[in-house]
mmCIF file of N, CA and C in Angstrom:
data_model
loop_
_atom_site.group_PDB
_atom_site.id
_atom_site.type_symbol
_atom_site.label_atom_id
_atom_site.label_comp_id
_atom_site.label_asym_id
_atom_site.label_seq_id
_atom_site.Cartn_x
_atom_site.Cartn_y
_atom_site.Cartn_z
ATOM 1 N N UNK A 19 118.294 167.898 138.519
ATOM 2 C CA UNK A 19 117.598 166.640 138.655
ATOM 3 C C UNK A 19 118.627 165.523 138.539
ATOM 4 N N UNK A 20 118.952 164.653 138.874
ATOM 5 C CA UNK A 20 119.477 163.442 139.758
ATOM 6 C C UNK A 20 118.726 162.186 139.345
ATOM 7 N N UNK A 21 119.371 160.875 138.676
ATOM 8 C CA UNK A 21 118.668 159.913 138.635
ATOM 9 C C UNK A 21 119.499 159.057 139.407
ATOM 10 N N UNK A 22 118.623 157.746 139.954
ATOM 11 C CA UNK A 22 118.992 156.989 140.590
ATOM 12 C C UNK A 22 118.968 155.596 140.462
ATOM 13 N N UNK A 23 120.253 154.736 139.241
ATOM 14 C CA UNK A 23 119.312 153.446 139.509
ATOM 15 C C UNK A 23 120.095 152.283 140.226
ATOM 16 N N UNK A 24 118.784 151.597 140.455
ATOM 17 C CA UNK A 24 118.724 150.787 141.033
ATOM 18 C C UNK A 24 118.817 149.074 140.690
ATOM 19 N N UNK A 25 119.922 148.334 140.734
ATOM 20 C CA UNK A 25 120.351 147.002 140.460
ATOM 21 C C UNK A 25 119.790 146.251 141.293
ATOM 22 N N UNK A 26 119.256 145.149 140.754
ATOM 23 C CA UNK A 26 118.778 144.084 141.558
ATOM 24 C C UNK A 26 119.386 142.831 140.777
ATOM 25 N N UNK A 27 120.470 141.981 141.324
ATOM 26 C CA UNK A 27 121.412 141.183 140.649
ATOM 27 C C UNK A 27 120.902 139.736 141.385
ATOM 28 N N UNK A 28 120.758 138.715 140.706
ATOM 29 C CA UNK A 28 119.910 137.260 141.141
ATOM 30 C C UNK A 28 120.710 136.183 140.431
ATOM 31 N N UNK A 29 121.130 135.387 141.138
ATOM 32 C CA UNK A 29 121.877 134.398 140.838
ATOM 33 C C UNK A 29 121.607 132.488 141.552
ATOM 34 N N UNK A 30 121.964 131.416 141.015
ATOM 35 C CA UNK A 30 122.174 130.279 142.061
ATOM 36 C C UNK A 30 123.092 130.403 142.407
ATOM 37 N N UNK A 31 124.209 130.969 141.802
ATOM 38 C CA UNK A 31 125.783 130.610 141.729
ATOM 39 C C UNK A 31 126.183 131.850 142.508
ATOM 40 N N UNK A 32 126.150 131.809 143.348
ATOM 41 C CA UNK A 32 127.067 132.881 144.376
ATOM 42 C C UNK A 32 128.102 133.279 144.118
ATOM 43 N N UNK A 33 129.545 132.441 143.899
ATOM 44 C CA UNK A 33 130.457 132.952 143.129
ATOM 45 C C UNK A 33 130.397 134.090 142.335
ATOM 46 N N UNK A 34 129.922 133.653 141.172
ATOM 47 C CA UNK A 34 129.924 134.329 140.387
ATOM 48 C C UNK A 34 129.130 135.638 140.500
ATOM 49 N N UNK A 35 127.586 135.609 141.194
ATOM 50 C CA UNK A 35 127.153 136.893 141.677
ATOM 51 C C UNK A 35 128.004 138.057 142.461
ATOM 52 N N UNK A 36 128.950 137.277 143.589
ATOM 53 C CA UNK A 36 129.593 138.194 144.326
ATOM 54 C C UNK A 36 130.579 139.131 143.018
ATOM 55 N N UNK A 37 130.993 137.900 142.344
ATOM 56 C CA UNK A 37 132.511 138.195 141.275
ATOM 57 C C UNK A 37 131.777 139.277 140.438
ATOM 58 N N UNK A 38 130.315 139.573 139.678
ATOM 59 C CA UNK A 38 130.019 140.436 139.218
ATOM 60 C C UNK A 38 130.160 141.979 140.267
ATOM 61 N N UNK A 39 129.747 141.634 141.108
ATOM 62 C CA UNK A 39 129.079 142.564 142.409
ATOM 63 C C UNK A 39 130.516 143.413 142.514
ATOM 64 N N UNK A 40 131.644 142.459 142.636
ATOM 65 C CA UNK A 40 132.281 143.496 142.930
ATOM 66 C C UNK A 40 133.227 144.465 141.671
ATOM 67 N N UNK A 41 133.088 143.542 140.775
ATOM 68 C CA UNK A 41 133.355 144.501 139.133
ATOM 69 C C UNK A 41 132.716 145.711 139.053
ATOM 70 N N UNK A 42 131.395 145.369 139.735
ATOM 71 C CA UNK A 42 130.464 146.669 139.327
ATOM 72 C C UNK A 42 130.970 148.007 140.456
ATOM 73 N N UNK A 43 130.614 147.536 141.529
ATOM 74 C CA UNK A 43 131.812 148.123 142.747
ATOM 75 C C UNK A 43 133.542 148.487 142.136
ATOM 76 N N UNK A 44 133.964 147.869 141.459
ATOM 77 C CA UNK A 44 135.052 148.846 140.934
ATOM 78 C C UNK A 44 135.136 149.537 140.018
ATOM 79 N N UNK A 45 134.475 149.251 139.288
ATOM 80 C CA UNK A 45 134.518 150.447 138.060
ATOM 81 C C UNK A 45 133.485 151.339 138.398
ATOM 82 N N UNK A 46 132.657 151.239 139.844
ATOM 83 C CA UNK A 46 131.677 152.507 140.138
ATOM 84 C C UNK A 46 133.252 153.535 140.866
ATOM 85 N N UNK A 47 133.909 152.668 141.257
ATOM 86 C CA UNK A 47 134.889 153.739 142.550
ATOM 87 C C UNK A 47 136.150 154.328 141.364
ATOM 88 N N UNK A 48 136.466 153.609 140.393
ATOM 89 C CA UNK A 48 137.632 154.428 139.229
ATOM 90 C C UNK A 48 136.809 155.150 138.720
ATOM 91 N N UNK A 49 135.324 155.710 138.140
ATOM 92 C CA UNK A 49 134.690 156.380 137.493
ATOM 93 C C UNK A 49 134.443 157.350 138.567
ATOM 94 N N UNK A 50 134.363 157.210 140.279
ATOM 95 C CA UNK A 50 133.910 158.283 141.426
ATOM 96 C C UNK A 50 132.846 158.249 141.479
ATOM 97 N N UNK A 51 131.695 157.829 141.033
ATOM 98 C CA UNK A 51 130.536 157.228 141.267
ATOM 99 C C UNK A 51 129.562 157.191 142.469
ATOM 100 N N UNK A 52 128.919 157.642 142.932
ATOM 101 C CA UNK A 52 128.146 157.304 144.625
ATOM 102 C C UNK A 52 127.547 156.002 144.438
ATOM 103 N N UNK A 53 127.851 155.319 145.046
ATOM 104 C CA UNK A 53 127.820 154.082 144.972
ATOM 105 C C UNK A 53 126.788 153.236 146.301
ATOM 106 N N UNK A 54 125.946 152.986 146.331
ATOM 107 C CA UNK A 54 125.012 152.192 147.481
ATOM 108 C C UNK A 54 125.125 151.019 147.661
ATOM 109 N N UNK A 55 125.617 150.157 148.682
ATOM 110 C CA UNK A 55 125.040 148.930 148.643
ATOM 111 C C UNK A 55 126.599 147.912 148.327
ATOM 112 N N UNK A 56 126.986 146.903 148.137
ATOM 113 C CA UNK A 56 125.846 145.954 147.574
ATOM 114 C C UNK A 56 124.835 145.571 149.148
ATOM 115 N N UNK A 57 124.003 145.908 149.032
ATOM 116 C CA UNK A 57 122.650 145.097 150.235
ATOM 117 C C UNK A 57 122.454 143.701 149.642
ATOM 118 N N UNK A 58 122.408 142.831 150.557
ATOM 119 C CA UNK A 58 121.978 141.150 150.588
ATOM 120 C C UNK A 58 121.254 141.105 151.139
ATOM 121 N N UNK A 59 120.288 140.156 150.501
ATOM 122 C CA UNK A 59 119.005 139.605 150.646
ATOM 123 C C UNK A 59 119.661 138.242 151.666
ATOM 124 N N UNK A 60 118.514 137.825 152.915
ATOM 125 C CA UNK A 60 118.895 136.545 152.672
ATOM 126 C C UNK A 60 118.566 135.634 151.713
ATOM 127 N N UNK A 61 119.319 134.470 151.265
ATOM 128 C CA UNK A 61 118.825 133.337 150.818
ATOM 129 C C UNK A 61 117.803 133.015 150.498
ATOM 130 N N UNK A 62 116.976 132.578 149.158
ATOM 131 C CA UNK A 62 115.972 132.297 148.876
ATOM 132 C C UNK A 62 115.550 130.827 148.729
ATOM 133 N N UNK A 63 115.073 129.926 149.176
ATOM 134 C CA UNK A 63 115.475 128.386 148.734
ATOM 135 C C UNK A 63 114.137 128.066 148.101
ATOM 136 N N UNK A 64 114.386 127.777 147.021
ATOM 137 C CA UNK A 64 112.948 127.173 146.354
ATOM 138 C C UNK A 64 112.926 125.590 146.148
ATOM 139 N N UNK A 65 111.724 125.094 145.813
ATOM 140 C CA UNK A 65 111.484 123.792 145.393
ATOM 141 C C UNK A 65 110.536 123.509 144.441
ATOM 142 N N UNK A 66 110.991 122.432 143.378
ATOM 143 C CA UNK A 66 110.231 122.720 142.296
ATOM 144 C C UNK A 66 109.714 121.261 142.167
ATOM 145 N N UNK A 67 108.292 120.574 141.792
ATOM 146 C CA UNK A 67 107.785 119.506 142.066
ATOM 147 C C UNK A 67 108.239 119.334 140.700
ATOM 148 N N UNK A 68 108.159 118.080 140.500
ATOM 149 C CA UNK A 68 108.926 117.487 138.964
ATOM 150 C C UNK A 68 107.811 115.714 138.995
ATOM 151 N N UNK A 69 107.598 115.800 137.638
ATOM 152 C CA UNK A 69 106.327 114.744 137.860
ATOM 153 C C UNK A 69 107.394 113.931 136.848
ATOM 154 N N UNK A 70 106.516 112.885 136.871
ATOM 155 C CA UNK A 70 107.430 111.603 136.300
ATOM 156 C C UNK A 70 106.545 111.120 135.067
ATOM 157 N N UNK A 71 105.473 112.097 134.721
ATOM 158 C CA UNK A 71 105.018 111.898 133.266
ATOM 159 C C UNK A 71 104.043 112.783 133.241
ATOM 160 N N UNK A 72 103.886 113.393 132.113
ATOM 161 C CA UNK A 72 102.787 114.543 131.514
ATOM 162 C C UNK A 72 101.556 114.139 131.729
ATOM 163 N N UNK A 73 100.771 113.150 131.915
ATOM 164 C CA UNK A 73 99.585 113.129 131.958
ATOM 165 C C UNK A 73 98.892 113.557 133.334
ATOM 166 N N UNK A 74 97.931 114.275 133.608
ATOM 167 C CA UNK A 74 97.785 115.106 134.263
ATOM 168 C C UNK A 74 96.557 114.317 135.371
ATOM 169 N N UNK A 75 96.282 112.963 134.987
ATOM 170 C CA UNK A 75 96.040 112.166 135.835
ATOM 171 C C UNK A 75 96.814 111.085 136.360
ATOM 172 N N UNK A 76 98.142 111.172 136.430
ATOM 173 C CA UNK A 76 99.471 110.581 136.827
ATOM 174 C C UNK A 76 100.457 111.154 137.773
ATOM 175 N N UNK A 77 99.781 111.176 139.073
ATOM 176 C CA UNK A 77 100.062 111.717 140.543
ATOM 177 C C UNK A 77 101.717 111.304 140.438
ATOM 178 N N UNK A 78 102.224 110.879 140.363
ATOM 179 C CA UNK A 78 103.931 110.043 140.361
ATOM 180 C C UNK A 78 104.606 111.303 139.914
ATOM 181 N N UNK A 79 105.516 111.585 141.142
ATOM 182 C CA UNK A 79 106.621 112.171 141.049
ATOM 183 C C UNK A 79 107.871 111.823 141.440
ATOM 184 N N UNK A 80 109.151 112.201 141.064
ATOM 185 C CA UNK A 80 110.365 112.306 141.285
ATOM 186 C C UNK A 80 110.602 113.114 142.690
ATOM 187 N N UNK A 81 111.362 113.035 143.384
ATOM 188 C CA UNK A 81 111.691 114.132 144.284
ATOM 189 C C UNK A 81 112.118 115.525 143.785
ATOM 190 N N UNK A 82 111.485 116.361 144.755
ATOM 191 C CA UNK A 82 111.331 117.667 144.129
ATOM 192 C C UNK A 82 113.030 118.757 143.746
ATOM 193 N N UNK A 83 112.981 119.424 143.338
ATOM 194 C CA UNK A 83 114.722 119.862 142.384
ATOM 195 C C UNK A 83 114.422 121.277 143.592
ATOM 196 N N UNK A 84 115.382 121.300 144.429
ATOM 197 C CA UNK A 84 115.812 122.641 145.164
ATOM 198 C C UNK A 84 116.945 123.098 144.993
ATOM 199 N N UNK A 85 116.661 124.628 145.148
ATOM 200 C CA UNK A 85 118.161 125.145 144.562
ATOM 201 C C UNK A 85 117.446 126.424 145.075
ATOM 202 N N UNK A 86 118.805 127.299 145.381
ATOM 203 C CA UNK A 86 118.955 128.701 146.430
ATOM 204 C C UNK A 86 119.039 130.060 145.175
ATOM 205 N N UNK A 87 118.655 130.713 145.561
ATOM 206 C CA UNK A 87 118.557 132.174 144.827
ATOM 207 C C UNK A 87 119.191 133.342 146.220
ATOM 208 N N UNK A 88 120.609 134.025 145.180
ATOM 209 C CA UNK A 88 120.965 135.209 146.352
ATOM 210 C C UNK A 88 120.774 136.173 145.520
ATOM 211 N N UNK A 89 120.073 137.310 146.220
ATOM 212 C CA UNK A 89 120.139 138.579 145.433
ATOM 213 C C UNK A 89 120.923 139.547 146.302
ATOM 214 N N UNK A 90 121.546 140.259 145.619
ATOM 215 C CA UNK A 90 122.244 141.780 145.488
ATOM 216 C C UNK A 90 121.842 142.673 145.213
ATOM 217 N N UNK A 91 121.638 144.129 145.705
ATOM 218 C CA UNK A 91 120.922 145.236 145.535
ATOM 219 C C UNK A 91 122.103 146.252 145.427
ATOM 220 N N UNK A 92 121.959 146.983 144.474
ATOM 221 C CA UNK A 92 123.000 148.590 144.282
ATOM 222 C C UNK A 92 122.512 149.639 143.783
ATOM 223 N N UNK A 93 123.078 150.573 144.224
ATOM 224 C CA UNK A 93 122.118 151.902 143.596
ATOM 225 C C UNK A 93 123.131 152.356 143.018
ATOM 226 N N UNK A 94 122.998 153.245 142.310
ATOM 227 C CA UNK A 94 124.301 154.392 141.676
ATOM 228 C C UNK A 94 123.380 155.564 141.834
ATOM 229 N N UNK A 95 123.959 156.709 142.200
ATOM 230 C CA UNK A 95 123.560 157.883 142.346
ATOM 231 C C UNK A 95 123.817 159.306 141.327
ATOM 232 N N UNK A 96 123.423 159.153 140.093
ATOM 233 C CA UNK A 96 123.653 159.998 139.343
ATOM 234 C C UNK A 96 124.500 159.342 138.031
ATOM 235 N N UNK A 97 126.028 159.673 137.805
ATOM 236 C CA UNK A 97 126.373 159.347 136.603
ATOM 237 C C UNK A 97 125.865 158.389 135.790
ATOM 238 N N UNK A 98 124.948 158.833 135.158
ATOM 239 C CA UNK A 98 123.875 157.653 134.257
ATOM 240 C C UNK A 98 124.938 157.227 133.035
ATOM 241 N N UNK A 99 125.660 157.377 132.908
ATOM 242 C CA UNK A 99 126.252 156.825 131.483
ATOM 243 C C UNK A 99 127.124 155.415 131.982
ATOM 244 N N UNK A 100 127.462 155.642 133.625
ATOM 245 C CA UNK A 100 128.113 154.403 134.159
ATOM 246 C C UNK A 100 126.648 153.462 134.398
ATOM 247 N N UNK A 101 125.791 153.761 135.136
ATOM 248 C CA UNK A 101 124.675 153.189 134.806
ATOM 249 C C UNK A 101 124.089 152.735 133.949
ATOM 250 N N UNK A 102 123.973 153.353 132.851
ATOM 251 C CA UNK A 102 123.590 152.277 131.537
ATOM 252 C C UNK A 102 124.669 152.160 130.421
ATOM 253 N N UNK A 103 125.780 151.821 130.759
ATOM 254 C CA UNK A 103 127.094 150.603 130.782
ATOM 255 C C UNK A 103 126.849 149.400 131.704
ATOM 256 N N UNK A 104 127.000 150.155 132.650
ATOM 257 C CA UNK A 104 126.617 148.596 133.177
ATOM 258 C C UNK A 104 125.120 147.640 132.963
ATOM 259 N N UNK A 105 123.988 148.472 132.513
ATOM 260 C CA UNK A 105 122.631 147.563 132.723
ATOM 261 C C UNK A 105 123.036 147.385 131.201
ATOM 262 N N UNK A 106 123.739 147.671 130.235
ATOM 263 C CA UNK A 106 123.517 147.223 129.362
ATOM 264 C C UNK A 106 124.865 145.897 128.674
ATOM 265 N N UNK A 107 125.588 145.384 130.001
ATOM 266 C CA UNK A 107 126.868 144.500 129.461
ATOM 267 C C UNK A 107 126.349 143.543 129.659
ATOM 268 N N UNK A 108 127.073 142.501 128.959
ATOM 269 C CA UNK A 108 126.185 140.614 129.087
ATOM 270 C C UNK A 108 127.166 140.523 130.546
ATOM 271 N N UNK A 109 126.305 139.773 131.043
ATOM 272 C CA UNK A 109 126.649 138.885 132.194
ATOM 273 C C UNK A 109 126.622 137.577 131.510
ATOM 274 N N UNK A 110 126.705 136.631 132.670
ATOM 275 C CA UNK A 110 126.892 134.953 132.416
ATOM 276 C C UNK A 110 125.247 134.985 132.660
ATOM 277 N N UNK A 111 124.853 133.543 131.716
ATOM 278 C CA UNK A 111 123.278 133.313 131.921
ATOM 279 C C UNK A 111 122.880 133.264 133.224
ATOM 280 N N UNK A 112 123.819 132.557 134.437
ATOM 281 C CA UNK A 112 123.698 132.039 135.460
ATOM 282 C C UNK A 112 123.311 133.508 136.260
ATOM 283 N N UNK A 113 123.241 134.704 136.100
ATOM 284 C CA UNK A 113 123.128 135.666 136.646
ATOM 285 C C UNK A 113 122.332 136.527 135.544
ATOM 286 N N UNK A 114 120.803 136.775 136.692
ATOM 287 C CA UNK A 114 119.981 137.605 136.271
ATOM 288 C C UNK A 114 120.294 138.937 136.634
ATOM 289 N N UNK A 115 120.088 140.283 136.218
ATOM 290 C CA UNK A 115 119.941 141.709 136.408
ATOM 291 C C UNK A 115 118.515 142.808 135.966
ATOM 292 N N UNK A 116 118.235 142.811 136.883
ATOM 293 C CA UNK A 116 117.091 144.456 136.930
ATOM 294 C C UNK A 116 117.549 145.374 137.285
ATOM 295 N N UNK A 117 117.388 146.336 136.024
ATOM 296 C CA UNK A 117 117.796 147.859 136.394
ATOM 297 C C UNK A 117 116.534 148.607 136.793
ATOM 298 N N UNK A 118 116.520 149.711 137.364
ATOM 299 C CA UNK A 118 115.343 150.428 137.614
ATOM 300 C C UNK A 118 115.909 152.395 138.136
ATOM 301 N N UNK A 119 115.257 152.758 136.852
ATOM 302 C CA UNK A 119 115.757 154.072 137.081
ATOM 303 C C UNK A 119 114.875 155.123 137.709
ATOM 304 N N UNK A 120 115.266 156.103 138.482
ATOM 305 C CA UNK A 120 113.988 156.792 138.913
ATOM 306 C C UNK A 120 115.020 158.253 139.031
ATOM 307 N N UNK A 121 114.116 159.007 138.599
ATOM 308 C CA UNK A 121 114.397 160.658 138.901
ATOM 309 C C UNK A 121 113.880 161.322 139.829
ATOM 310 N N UNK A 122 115.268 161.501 140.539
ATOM 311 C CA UNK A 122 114.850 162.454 141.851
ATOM 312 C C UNK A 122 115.104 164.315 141.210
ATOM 313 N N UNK A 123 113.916 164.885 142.312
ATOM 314 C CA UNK A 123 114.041 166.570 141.964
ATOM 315 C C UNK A 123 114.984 166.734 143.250
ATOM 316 N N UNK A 124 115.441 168.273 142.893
ATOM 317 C CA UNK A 124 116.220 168.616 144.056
ATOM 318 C C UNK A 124 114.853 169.151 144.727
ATOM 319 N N UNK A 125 115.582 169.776 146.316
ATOM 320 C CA UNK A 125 114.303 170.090 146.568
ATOM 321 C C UNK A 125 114.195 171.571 146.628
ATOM 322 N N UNK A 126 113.084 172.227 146.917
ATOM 323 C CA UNK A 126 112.308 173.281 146.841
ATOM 324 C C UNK A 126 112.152 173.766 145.353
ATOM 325 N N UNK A 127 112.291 172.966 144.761
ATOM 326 C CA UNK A 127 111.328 172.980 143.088
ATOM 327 C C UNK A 127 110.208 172.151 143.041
ATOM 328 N N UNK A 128 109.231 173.237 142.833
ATOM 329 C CA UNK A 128 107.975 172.723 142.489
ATOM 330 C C UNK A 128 107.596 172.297 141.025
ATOM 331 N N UNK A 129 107.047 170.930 140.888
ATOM 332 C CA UNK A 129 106.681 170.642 139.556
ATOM 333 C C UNK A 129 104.886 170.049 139.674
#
């Protein structure tokens, strides 16, 4: 049995997302690692309405605050101990991470 997880890396700061992305990419290839990805998302651009006072009958706003979200996708294929090293190191705040592990069977075992 074979686990597989799966990184989902979210950032504003591109820089620094790529600069993680590819740390993780090297210490997957010195450890020998099967390594997936990194897959890119396009660009996410959000906008966030921003009011110009709490009272909730006070229509007046500021112009709205936009800012871009890139995500990165990686899998690792098995060596789980490089896998949870990496889901478990601090990053910079500016960069979010989801791990997601799933167990694959080989096949022609029935469970």
């Amino acid at each position: 049995m074979t686990f597989v997880t799966r990184l989902t890396l979210q950032s504003g700061d591109r820089a620094a997302l790529d600069g993680i992305v590819e740390d993780i990419k090297a210490n997957a290839e010195r450890k020998g690692a099967a390594l997936k990805g990194p897959h890119s998302h396009p660009p996410e651009k959000l906008s966030v309405p921003q009011r110009c006072r709490l009272h909730a009958d006070d229509d007046r706003q500021f112009s709205s605050w936009e800012y871009t979200v890139f995500t990165r996708e990686l899998e690792i294929h098995g060596h789980d101990s490089l896998a949870r090293n990496i889901a478990s190191q601090s990053f910079p705040d500016s960069v979010h991470i989801e791990a997601e592990v799933e167990q694959i069977h080989g096949a022609g075992r029935g469970n």
